Coordinates of C-alpha atoms in Angstrom, one line a residue:
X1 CA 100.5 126.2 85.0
X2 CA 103.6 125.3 86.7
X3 CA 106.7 124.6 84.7
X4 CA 107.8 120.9 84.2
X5 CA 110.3 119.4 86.1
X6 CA 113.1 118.0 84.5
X7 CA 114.4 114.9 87.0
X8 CA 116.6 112.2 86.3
X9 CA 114.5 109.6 87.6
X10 CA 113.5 107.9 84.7
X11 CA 111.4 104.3 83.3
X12 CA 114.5 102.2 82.8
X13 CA 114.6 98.5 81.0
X14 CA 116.4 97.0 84.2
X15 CA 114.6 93.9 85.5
X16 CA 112.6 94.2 88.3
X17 CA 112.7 90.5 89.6
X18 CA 116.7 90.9 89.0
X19 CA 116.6 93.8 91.3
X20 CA 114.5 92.1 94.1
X21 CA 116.8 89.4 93.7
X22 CA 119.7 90.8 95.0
X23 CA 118.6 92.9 97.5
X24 CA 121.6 92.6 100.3
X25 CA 119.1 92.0 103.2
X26 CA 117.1 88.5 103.5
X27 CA 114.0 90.1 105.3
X28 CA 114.0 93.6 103.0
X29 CA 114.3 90.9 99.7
X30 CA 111.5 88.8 101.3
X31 CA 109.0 92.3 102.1
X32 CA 109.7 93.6 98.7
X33 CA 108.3 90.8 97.5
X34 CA 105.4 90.8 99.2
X35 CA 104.6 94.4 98.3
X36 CA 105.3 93.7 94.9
X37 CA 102.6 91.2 94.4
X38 CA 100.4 93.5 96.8
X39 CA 101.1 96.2 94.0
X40 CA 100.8 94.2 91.0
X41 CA 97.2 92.6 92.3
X42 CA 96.1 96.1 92.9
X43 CA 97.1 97.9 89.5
X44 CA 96.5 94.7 87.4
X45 CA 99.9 95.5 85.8
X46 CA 103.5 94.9 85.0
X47 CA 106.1 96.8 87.1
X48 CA 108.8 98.5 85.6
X49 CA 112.1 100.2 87.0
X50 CA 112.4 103.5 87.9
X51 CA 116.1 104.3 87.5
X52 CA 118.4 101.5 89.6
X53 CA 116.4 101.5 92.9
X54 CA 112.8 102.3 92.5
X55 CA 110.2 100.0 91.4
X56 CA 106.9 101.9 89.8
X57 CA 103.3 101.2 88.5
X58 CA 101.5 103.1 86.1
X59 CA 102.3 106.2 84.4
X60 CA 100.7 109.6 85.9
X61 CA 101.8 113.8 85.4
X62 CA 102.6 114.1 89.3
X63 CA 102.4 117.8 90.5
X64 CA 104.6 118.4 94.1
X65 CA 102.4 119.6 97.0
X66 CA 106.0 121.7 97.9
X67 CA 107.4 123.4 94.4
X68 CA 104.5 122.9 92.3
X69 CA 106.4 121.2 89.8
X70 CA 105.0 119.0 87.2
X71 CA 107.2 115.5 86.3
X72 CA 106.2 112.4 84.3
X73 CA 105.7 110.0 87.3
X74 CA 104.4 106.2 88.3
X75 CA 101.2 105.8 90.4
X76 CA 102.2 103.7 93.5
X77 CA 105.9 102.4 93.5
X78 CA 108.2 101.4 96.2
X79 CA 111.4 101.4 97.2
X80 CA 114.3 99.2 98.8
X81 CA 116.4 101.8 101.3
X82 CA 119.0 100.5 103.5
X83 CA 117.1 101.7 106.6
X84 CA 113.8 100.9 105.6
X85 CA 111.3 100.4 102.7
X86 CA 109.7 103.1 101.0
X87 CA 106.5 103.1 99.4
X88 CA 105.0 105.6 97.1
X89 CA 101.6 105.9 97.5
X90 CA 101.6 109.8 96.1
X91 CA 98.8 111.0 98.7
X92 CA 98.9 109.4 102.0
X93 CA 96.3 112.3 103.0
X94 CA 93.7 110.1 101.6
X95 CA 94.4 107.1 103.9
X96 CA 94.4 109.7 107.1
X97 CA 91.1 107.5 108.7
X98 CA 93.2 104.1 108.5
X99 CA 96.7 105.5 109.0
X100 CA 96.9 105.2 112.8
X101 CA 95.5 101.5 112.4
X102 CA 98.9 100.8 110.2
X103 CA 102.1 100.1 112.8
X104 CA 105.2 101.5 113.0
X105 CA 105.7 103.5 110.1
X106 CA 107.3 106.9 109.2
X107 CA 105.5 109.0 106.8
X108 CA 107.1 112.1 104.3
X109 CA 105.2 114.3 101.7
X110 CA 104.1 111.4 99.6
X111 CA 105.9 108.6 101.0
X112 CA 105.2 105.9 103.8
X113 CA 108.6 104.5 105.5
X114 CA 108.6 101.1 107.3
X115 CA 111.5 99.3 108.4
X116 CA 109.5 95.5 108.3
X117 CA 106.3 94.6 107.3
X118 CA 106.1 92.3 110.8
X119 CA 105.8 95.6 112.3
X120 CA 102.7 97.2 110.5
X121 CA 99.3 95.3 109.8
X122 CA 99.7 93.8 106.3
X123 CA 96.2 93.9 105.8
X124 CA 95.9 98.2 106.4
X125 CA 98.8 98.6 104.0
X126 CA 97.0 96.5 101.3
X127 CA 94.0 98.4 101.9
X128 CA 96.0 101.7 101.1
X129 CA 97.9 100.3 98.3
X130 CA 94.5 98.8 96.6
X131 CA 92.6 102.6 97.5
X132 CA 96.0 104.6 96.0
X133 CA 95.7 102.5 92.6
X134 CA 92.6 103.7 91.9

């Protein structure tokens, strides 16, 4: 069994809406929105924080495909970035058939990178979001 993690990135009581709320950029503030009702109609749940910048739904024991490591984790979250938005989806090898149908996007071990939701197809990314809360 591999060892648990410890990470810093924790469940926090800072408000989510606050957070949205002063996102810098007009058309990040207006996407995050967006995904977060996309993410709340999907998990049928509350978000909470995750440290200052991340916003996360559900609670799951995530192990990393890289180190192995175990860490107390949510099951789809996104995040605000000053380059683009970043959404959490933990396996994107599960959306491999409908992937290509999504836009512009950049993808990382368990994370989906996309600059503007103008430039993917809204209704592909709802369709991963809705299959990665399950």
């Amino acid at each position: 069994m591999a060892k648990p993690a410890v990470i810093k990135t924790k469940p926090t009581l800072l408000s989510v809406a606050d957070f949205i709320d002063r996102i810098a950029d007009e058309q990040q503030r207006k996407d995050g929105r967006v995904i977060l009702k996309m993410m709340e109609k999907a998990m049928k749940e509350k978000p909470k924080m995750w440290g200052s910048s991340m916003i996360g739904f559900g609670d799951i024991r995530y192990k990393s495909p890289r180190s192995g490591r175990e860490v107390d984790w949510f099951k789809i979250g996104f995040s605000p970035r000053k380059a683009n938005l970043s959404l959490h989806l933990v396996d994107l090898n599960r959306h491999a058939a409908i992937l290509p149908k999504l836009g512009k996007y950049k993808k990382g071990a368990g994370c989906l990178y996309i600059i503007k939701l103008e430039d993917i197809d809204i209704n592909i990314l709802e369709q991963m979001i809705i299959a990665a809360a399950k």
